[in-house]
mmCIF file of C-alpha atoms in Angstrom:
data_model
loop_
_atom_site.group_PDB
_atom_site.id
_atom_site.type_symbol
_atom_site.label_atom_id
_atom_site.label_comp_id
_atom_site.label_asym_id
_atom_site.label_seq_id
_atom_site.Cartn_x
_atom_site.Cartn_y
_atom_site.Cartn_z
ATOM 1 C CA LYS X 886 0.030 -0.027 0.018
ATOM 2 C CA PRO X 887 1.541 3.281 -1.056
ATOM 3 C CA LEU X 888 2.370 5.894 1.635
ATOM 4 C CA GLU X 889 0.388 9.227 1.657
ATOM 5 C CA LEU X 890 3.618 11.315 1.480
ATOM 6 C CA ASP X 891 2.111 14.131 -0.514
ATOM 7 C CA CYS X 892 -0.589 14.561 2.085
ATOM 8 C CA MET X 893 1.906 14.699 4.945
ATOM 9 C CA SER X 894 5.324 16.165 4.150
ATOM 10 C CA GLY X 895 4.311 17.235 0.625
ATOM 11 C CA ALA X 896 1.750 19.636 2.098
ATOM 12 C CA VAL X 897 4.387 21.153 4.351
ATOM 13 C CA ILE X 898 6.791 21.659 1.413
ATOM 14 C CA GLU X 899 4.055 23.216 -0.721
ATOM 15 C CA LEU X 900 2.984 25.589 2.026
ATOM 16 C CA ALA X 901 6.614 26.559 2.733
ATOM 17 C CA HIS X 902 7.230 27.305 -0.935
ATOM 18 C CA ARG X 903 4.202 29.504 -1.128
ATOM 19 C CA LEU X 904 5.372 31.477 1.927
ATOM 20 C CA GLY X 905 8.953 31.665 0.638
ATOM 21 C CA ILE X 906 10.395 29.566 3.436
ATOM 22 C CA ALA X 907 13.170 27.183 2.714
ATOM 23 C CA VAL X 908 12.704 23.715 4.104
ATOM 24 C CA PRO X 909 15.617 21.655 2.787
ATOM 25 C CA HIS X 910 15.559 19.107 5.537
ATOM 26 C CA VAL X 911 11.923 18.389 5.069
ATOM 27 C CA GLU X 912 12.512 18.210 1.247
ATOM 28 C CA ALA X 913 15.289 15.721 1.839
ATOM 29 C CA VAL X 914 13.264 13.532 4.240
ATOM 30 C CA HIS X 915 10.360 13.631 1.772
ATOM 31 C CA ALA X 916 12.546 12.548 -1.144
ATOM 32 C CA CYS X 917 14.046 9.668 0.859
ATOM 33 C CA ALA X 918 10.618 8.461 1.985
ATOM 34 C CA LYS X 919 9.350 8.485 -1.628
ATOM 35 C CA LEU X 920 12.392 6.429 -2.677
ATOM 36 C CA ILE X 921 11.890 3.934 0.144
ATOM 37 C CA ASP X 922 8.144 3.725 -0.686
ATOM 38 C CA ALA X 923 8.801 3.110 -4.403
ATOM 39 C CA LEU X 924 11.528 0.512 -3.622
ATOM 40 C CA GLY X 925 9.095 -1.250 -1.212
ATOM 41 C CA ARG X 926 6.315 -1.297 -3.828
ATOM 42 C CA ALA X 927 8.786 -2.534 -6.496
ATOM 43 C CA ARG X 928 9.844 -5.464 -4.231
ATOM 44 C CA SER X 929 6.218 -6.452 -3.485
ATOM 45 C CA ALA X 930 5.051 -6.169 -7.212
ATOM 46 C CA PRO X 931 4.764 -9.294 -9.278
ATOM 47 C CA ARG X 932 7.826 -10.009 -11.412
ATOM 48 C CA GLY X 933 7.599 -8.254 -14.832
ATOM 49 C CA ALA X 934 5.155 -5.678 -13.502
ATOM 50 C CA GLU X 935 6.204 -2.030 -13.549
ATOM 51 C CA VAL X 936 5.665 0.255 -10.527
ATOM 52 C CA ALA X 937 5.062 3.975 -11.085
ATOM 53 C CA ALA X 938 7.354 6.150 -8.900
#
């Protein structure tokens, strides 16, 4: 089951950008979490099936 990253940290990043606030650490954690989520879904997908990142 995919994580709801855009609803959690993605919303924080979007709001910060709108307000002109730099949040590099949140962006880094968000990117790492998206990668871990994509890798986890790729491992659980049937062989030969593609997983959208």
